[in-house]
Short mmCIF file of C-alpha atoms and ligand atoms in Angstrom, two decimals:
data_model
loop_
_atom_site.label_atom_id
_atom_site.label_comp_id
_atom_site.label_asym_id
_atom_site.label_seq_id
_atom_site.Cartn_x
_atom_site.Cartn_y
_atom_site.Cartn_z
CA UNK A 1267 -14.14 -1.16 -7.37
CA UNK A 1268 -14.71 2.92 -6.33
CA UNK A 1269 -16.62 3.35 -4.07
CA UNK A 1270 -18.20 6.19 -1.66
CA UNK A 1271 -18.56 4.22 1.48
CA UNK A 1272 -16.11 4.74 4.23
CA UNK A 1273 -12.86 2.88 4.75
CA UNK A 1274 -13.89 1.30 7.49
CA UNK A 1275 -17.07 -0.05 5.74
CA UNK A 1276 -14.98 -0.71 2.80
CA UNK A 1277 -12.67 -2.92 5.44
CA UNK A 1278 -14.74 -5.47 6.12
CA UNK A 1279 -17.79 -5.66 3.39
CA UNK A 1280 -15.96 -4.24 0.12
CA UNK A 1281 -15.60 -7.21 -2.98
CA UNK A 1282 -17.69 -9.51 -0.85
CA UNK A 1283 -17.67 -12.95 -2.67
CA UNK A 1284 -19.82 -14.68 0.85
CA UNK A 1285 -20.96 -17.90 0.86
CA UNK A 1286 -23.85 -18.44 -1.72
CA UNK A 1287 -24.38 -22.14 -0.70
CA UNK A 1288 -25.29 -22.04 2.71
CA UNK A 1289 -25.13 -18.01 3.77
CA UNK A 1290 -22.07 -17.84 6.28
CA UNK A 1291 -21.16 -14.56 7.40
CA UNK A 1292 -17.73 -15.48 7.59
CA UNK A 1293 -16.25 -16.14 3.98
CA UNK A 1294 -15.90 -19.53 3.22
CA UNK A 1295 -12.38 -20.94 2.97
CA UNK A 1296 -12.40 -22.52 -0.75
CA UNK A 1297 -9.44 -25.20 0.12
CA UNK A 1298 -9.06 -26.53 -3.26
CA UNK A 1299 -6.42 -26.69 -5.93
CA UNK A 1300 -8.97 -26.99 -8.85
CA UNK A 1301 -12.40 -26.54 -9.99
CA UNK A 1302 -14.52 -29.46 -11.79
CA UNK A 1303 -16.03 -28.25 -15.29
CA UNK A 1304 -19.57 -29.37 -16.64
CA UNK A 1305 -18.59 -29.95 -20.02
CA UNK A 1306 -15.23 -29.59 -22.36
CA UNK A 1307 -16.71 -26.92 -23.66
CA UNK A 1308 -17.47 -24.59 -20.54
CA UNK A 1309 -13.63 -25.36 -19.43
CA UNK A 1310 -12.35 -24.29 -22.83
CA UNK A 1311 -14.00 -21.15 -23.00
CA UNK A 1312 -12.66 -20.57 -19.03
CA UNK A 1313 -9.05 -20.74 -20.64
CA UNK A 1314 -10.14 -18.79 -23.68
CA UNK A 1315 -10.96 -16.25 -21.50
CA UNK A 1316 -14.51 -15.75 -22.46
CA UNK A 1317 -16.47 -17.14 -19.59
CA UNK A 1318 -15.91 -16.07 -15.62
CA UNK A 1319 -15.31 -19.02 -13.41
CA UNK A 1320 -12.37 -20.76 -11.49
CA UNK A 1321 -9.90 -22.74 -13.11
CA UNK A 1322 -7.54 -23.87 -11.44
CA UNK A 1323 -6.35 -22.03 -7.95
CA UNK A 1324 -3.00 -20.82 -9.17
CA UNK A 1325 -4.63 -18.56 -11.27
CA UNK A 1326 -7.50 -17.78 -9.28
CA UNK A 1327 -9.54 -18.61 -6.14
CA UNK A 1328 -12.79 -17.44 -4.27
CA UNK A 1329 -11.63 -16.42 -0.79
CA UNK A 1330 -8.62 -15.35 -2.73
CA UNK A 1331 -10.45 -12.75 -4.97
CA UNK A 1332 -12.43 -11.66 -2.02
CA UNK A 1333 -8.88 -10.31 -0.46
CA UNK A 1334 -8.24 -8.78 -3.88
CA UNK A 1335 -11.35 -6.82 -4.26
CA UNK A 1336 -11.55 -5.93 -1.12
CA UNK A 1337 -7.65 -4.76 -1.27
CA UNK A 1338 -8.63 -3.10 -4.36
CA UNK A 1339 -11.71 -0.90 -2.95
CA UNK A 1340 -9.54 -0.16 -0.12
CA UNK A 1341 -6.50 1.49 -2.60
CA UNK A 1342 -9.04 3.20 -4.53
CA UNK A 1343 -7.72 0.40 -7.47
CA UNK A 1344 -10.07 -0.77 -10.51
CA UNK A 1345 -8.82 -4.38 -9.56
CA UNK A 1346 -6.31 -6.36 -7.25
CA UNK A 1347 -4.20 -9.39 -7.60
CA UNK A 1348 -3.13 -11.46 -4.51
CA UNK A 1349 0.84 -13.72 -4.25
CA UNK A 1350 2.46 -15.72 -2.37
CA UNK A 1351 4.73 -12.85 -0.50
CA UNK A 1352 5.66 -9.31 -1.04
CA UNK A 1353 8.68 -9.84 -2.22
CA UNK A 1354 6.45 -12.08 -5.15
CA UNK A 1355 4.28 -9.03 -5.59
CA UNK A 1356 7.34 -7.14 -6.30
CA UNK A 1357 8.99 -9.53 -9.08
CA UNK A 1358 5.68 -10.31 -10.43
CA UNK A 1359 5.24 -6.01 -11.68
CA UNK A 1360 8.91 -6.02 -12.62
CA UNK A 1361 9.07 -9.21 -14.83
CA UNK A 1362 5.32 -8.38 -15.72
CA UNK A 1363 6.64 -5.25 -16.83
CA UNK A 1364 10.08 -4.74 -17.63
CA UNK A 1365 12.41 -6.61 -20.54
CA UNK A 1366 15.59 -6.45 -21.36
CA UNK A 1367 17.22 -3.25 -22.58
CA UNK A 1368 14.93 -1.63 -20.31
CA UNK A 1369 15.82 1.33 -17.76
CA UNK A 1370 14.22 1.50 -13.83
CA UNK A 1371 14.60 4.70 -11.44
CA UNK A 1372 14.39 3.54 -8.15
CA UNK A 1373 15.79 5.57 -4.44
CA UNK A 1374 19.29 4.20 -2.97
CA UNK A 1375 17.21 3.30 0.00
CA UNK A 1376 14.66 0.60 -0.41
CA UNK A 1377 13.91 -2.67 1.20
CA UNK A 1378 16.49 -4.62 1.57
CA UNK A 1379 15.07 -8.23 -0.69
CA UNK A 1380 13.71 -5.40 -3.44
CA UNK A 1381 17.37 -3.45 -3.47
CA UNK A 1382 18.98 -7.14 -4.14
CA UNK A 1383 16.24 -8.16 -6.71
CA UNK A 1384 17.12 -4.66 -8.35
CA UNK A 1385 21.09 -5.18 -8.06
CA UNK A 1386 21.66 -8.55 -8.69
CA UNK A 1387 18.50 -10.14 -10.63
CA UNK A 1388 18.08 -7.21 -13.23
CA UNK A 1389 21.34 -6.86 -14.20
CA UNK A 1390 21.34 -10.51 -15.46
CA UNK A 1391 18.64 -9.68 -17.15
CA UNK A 1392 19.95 -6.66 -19.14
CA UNK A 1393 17.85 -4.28 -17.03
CA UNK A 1394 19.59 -1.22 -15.85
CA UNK A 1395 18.18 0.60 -12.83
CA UNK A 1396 19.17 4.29 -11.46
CA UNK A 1397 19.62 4.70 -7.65
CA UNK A 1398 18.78 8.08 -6.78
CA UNK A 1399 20.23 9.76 -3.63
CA UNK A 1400 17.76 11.46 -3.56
CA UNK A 1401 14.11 11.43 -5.31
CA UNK A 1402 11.84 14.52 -6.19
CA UNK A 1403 10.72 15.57 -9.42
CA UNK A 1404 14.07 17.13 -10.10
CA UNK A 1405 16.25 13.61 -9.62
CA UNK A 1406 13.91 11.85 -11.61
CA UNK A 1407 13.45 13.94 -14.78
CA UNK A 1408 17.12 13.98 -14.51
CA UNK A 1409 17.55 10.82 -14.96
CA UNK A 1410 14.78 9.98 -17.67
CA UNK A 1411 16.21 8.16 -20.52
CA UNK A 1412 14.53 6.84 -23.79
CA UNK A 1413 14.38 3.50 -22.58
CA UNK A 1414 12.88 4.74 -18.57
CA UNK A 1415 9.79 2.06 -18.54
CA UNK A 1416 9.46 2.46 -14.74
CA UNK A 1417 9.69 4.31 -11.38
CA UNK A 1418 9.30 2.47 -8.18
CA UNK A 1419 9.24 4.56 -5.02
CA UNK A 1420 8.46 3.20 -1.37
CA UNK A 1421 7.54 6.27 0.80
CA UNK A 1422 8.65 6.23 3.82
CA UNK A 1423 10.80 4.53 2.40
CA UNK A 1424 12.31 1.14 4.63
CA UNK A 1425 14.04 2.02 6.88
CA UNK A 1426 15.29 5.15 6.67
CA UNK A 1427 11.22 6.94 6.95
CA UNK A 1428 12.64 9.70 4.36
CA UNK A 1429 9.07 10.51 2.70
CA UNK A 1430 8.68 11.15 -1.33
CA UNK A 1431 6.70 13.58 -2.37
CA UNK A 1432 4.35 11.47 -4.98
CA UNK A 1433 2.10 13.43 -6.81
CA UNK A 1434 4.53 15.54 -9.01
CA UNK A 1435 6.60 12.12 -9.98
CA UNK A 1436 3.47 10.41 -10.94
CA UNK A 1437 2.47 13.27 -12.78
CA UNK A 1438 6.31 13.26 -14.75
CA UNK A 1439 5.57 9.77 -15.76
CA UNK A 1440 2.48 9.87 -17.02
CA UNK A 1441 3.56 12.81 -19.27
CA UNK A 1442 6.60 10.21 -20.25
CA UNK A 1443 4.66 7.10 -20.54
CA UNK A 1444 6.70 5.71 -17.60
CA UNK A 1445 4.92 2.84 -15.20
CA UNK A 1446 4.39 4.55 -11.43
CA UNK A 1447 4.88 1.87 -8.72
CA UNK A 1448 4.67 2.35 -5.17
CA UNK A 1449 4.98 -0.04 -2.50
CA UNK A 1450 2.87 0.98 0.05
CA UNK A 1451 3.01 -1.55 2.89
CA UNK A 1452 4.20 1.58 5.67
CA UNK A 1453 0.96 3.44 5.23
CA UNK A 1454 -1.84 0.92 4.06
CA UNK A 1455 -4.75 2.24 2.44
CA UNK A 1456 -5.90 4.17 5.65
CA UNK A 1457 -2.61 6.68 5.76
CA UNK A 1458 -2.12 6.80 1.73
CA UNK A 1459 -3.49 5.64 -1.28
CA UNK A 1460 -1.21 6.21 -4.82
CA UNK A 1461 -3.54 5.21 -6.82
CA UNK A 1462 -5.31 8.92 -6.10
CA UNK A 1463 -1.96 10.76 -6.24
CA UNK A 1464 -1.26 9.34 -9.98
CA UNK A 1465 0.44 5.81 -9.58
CA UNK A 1466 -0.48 2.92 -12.01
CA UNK A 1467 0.20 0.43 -9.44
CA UNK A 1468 0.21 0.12 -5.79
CA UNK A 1469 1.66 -2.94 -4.22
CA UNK A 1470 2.25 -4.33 -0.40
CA UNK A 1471 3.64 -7.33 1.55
CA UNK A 1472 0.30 -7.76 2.92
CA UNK A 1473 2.28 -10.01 5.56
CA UNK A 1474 2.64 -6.69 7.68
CA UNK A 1475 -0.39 -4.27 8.63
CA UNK A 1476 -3.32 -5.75 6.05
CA UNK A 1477 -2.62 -8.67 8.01
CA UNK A 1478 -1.63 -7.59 11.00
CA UNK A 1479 -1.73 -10.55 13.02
CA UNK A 1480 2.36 -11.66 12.31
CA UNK A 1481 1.22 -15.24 11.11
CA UNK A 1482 1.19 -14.94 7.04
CA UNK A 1483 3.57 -14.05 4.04
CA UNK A 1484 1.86 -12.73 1.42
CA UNK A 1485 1.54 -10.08 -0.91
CA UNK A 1486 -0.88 -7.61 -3.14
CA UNK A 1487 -0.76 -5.68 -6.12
CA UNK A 1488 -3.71 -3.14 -7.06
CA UNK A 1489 -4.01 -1.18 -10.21
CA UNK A 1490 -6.44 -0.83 -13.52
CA UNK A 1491 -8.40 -4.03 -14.53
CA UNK A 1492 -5.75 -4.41 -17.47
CA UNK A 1493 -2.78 -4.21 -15.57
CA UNK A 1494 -4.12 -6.45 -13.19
CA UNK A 1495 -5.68 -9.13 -15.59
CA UNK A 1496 -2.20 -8.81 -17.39
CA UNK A 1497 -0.55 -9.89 -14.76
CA UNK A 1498 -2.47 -12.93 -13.46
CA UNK A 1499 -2.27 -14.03 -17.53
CA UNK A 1500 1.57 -13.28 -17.35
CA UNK A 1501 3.77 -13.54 -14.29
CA UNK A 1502 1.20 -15.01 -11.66
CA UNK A 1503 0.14 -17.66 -14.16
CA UNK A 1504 3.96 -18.44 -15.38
CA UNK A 1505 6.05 -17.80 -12.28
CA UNK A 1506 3.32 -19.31 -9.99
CA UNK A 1507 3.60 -17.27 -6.52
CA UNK A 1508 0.00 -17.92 -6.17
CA UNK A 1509 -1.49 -17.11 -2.50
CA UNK A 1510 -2.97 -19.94 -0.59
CA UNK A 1511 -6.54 -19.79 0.56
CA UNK A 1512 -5.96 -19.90 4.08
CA UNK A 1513 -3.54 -17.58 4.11
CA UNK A 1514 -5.64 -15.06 2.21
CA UNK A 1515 -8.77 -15.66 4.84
CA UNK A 1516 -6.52 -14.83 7.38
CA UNK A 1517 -5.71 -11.47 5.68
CA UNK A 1518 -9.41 -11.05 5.61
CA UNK A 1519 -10.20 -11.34 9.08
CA UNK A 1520 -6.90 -9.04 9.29
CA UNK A 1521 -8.46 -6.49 6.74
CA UNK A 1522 -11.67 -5.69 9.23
CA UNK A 1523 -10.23 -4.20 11.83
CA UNK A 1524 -7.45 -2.53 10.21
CA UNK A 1525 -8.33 1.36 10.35
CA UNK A 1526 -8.79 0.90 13.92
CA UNK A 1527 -5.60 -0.96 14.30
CA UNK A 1528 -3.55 1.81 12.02
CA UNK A 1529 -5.42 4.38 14.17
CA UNK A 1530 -3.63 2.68 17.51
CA UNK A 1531 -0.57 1.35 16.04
CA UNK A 1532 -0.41 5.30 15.07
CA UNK A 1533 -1.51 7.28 18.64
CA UNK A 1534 0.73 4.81 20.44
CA UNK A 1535 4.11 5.68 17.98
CA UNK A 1536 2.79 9.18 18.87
CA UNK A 1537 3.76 8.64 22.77
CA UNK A 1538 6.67 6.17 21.90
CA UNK A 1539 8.61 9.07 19.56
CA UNK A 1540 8.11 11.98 22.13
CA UNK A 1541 9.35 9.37 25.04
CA UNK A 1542 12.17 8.66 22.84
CA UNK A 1543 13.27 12.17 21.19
CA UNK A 1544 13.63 13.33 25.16
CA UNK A 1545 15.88 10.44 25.99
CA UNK A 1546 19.63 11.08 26.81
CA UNK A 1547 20.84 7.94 25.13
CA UNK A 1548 18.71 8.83 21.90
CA UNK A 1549 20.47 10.72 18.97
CA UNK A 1550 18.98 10.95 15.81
CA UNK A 1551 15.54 9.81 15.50
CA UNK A 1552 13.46 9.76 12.46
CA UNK A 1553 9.48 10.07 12.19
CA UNK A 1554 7.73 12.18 10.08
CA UNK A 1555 5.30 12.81 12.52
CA UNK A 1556 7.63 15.48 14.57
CA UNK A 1557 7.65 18.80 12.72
CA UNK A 1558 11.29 18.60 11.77
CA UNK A 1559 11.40 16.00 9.50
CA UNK A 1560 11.50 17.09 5.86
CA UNK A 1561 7.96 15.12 4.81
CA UNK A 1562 6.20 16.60 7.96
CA UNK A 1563 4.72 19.03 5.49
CA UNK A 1564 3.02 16.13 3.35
CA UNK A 1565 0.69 14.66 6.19
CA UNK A 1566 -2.82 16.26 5.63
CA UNK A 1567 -2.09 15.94 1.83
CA UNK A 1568 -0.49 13.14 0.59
CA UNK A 1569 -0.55 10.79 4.06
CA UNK A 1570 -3.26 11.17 6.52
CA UNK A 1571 -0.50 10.59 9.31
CA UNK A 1572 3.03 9.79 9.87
CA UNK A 1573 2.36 6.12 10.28
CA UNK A 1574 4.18 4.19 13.06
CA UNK A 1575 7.93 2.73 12.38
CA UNK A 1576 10.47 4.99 14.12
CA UNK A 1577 14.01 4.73 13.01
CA UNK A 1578 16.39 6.10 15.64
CA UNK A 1579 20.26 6.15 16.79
CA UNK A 1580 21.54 5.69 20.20
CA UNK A 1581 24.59 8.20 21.11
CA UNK A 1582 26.49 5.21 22.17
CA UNK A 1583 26.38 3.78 18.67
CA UNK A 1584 26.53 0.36 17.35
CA UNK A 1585 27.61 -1.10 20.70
CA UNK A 1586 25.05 0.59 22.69
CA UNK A 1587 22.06 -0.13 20.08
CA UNK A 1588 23.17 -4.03 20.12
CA UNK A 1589 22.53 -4.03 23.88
CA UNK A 1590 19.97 -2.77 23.93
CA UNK A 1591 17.76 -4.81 21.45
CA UNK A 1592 19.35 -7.73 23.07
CA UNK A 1593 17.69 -6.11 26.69
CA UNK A 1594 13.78 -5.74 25.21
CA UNK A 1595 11.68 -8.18 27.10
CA UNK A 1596 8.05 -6.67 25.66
CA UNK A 1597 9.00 -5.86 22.83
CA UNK A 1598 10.44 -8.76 20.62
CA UNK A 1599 13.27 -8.99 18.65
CA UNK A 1600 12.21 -10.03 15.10
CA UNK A 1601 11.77 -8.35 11.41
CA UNK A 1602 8.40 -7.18 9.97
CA UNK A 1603 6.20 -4.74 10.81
CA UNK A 1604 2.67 -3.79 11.27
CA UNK A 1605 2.15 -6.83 13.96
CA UNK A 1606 0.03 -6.20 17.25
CA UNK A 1607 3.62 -7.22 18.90
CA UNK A 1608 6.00 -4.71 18.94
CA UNK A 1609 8.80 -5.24 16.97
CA UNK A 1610 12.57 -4.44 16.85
CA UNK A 1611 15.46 -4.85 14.65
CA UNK A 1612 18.92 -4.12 13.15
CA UNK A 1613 18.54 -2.92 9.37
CA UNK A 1614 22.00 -3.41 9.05
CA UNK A 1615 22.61 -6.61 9.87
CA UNK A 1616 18.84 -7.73 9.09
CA UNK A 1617 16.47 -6.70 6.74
CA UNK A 1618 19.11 -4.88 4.53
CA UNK A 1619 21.38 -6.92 5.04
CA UNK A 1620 21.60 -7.29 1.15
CA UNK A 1621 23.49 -3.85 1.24
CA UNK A 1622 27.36 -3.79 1.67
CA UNK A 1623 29.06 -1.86 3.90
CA UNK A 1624 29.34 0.68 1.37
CA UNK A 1625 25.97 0.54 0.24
CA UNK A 1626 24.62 0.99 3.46
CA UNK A 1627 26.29 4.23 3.64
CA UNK A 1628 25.65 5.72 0.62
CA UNK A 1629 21.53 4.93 1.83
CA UNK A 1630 21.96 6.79 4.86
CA UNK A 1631 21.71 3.35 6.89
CA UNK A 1632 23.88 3.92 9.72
CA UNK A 1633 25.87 0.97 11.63
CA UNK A 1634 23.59 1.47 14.62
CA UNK A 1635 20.40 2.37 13.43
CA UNK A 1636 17.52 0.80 14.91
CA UNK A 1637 13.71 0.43 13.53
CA UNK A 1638 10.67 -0.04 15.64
CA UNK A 1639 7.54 -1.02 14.55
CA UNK A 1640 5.37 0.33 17.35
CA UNK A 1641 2.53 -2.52 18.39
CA UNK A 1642 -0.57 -2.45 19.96
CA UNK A 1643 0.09 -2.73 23.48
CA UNK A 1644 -0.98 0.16 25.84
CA UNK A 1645 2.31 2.33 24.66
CA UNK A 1646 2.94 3.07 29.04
CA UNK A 1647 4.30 -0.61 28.47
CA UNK A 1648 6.06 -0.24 25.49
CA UNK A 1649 7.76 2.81 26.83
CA UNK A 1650 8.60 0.66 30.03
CA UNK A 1651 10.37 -1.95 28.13
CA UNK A 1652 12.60 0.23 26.46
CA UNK A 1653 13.38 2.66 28.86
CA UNK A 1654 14.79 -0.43 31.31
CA UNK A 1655 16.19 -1.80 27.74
CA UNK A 1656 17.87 1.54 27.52
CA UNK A 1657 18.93 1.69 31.59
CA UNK A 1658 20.58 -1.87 30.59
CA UNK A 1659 22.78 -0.71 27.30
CA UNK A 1660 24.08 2.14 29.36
CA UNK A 1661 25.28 -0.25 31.96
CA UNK A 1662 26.68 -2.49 29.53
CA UNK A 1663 28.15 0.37 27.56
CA UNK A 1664 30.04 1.76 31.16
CA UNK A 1665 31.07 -1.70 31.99
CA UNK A 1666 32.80 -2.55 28.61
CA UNK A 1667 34.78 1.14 29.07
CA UNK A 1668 38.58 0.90 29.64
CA UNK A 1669 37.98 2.47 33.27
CA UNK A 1670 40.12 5.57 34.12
CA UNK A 1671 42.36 4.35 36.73
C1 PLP B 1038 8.44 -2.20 2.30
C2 PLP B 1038 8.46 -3.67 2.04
N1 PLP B 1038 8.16 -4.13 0.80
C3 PLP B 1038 8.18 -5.44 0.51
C4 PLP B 1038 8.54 -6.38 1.45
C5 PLP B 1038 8.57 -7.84 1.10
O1 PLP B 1038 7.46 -8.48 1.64
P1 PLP B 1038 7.44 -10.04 2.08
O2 PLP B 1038 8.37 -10.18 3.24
O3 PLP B 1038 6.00 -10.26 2.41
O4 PLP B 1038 7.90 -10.83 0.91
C6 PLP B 1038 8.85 -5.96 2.75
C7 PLP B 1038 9.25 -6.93 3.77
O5 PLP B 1038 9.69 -6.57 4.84
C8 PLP B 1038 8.82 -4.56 3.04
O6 PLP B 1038 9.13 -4.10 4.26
#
């Protein structure tokens, strides 16, 4: 699926499958669960493998593949294959890939529904996995054993926005015959693509910017035609997270404006941060778009920008971080990412909320850290909302203080 057209070209034309019936410009949505054969023999050689054609839609579908090749131009991938959810994206490379006795090096910080696949699922499978504090080229050759089959990285990683440096892992496990895998549902395509810093597969919950529209679960996974044909004959075929048709139309609507979206979602976090980092009630904040942050230096190399989820602490803490994502009237108080709404949560309590206390911790996810996924509103009114959101925590914080008297 290379290609030398632009991304945005590649956005809304790439791995066209159209309409050959009746020329639509819109991609038909192919709403069926199976496909009638001519003969015995034409189905037969479908399952045998040695004639194209649909079979049956769990294992494959029309508007379907037109998400996955378009997916796949987009990542710079040979080939893509579409499921029913990130999270099915992510089991369908591990079980594709791994087997018991096997050994994974993953960070300590991940999404929360892949850190609890990773802690509780693959243990009772006899899979061991490595949580690395840390994770350069260092950790990881560190930790290489004989049995290391695979290294799955998200950078930024959820929700902490530390940024791995990629090119000089994927280069270690290549040179040890170890699977790359990076989820890369913060950047999309149009900040980062893997696939050209060394990974063997890319994968995203396309239910956040390729869709963009906060109205889908799904998920993607890009890589070389084998990989990819290997796992629609393995874990896709067997476990069955297949994507719906619908679903994957609506991703391709989604899919044709999404450089300009990124592009927005991106100039707005731009205002949103600076607003934010001059607050009084802000402490920490984390986006690698300000020059402190330790991937700043990455972003003309490996990412085209700093993308736009901000992770930041209030000085009040917990308490005052509670208030004031119960005070947002704009912005709306809900998980995911990547929507045209702008979106706010607790990690803690919410999406990695499969961590323990402890856990937590030891991922650098503090108590009161809060993530924003900065929308597409004009970013005056997003800075509006949580400025009075702010004004209203402070209040709440002074009122709940034991007064002096
Ligand atoms: C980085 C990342 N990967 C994977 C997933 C899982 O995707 P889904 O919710 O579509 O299953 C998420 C969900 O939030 C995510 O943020």
């Amino acid at each position: 699926m290379k290609s030398t057209r632009h991304l945005e070209t590649l956005a809304i034309h790439a791995g066209r499958v159209g309409d050959p019936s009746f020329g639509s410009l819109s991609t038909p949505i192919h709403q069926t669960s199976t496909y009638v054969f001519d003969n015995v023999a034409q189905g037969a050689s479908r399952f045998a493998g040695e004639s194209e054609g649909f079979i049956y839609s769990r294992l494959g579908n029309p508007t379907v593949r037109e998400l996955e090749q378009r997916v796949a131009a987009l990542e710079g991938a040979e080939d893509g294959i579409a499921f029913a959810s990130g999270m099915g994206a992510v089991a369908a490379v591990i079980f594709g890939h791994l087997q018991q006795g096997d050994h994974l090096i993953t960070s300590k910080a991940l999404y929360g529904c892949t850190f609890a696949l990773f802690t509780e699922d693959l243990a009772r499978f006899g899979i061991e996995v490595s949580f690395l504090p840390e994770v350069n080229a260092n950790t990881v050759a560190a930790e290489l054993r004989p049995n290391t089959r695979m290294i799955y990285l998200e950078t930024p990683i959820n929700p902490t926005l530390e940024v791995i440096e990629l090119a000089p892992i994927m280069a270690l496990a290549k040179q040890h015959d170890v699977l790359s895998v990076v989820d890369n549902t913060f950047m999309t395509p149009v900040l980062q693509r893997p696939i050209e810093l060394g990974a063997d597969l890319v994968l995203h919950s396309a239910t956040k910017y390729l869709n963009g529209h906060g109205d889908v679960i799904a998920g993607i996974v890009c890589g070389s035609a084998e990989a990819v044909t290997n796992l629609r004959g393995g874990p896709l075929k067997t476990m069955g997270a297949a994507l719906g048709p619908m679903d994957a139309w609506l991703i391709i609507r989604g899919l044709k404006t999404l450089p300009v979206r990124v592009e927005r979602h991106q100039s707005n976090t731009e205002h949103v941060a600076q607003w934010l980092r001059q607050h009084s009630q802000v402490g920490n904040i984390y986006w690698p778009g300000f020059k402190e942050h330790p991937g700043h230096s990455l972003i003309g190399t490996q990412m085209a920008g700093p993308g736009a989820l901000i992770a930041f602490e209030l000085n009040g803490g917990y308490d005052a971080a509670v208030a004031m994502m119960n005070a947002v009237k704009l912005c709306r108080l809900a998980v995911s990412l990547g929507d045209a709404e702008t979106l706010i949560q607790h990690p803690a309590s919410m999406t990695h909320a499969t961590y323990s206390p402890e856990e937590l911790a030891e991922a650098g996810i503090s108590p009161g850290l809060i993530r924003l996924s900065v929308g597409l509103e004009h970013h005056e009114d997003i800075v509006a909302d949580l400025a009075q959101a702010l004004a209203q925590a402070q209040q709440e914080t002074l009122a709940a203080r034991p007064s002096a008297a």
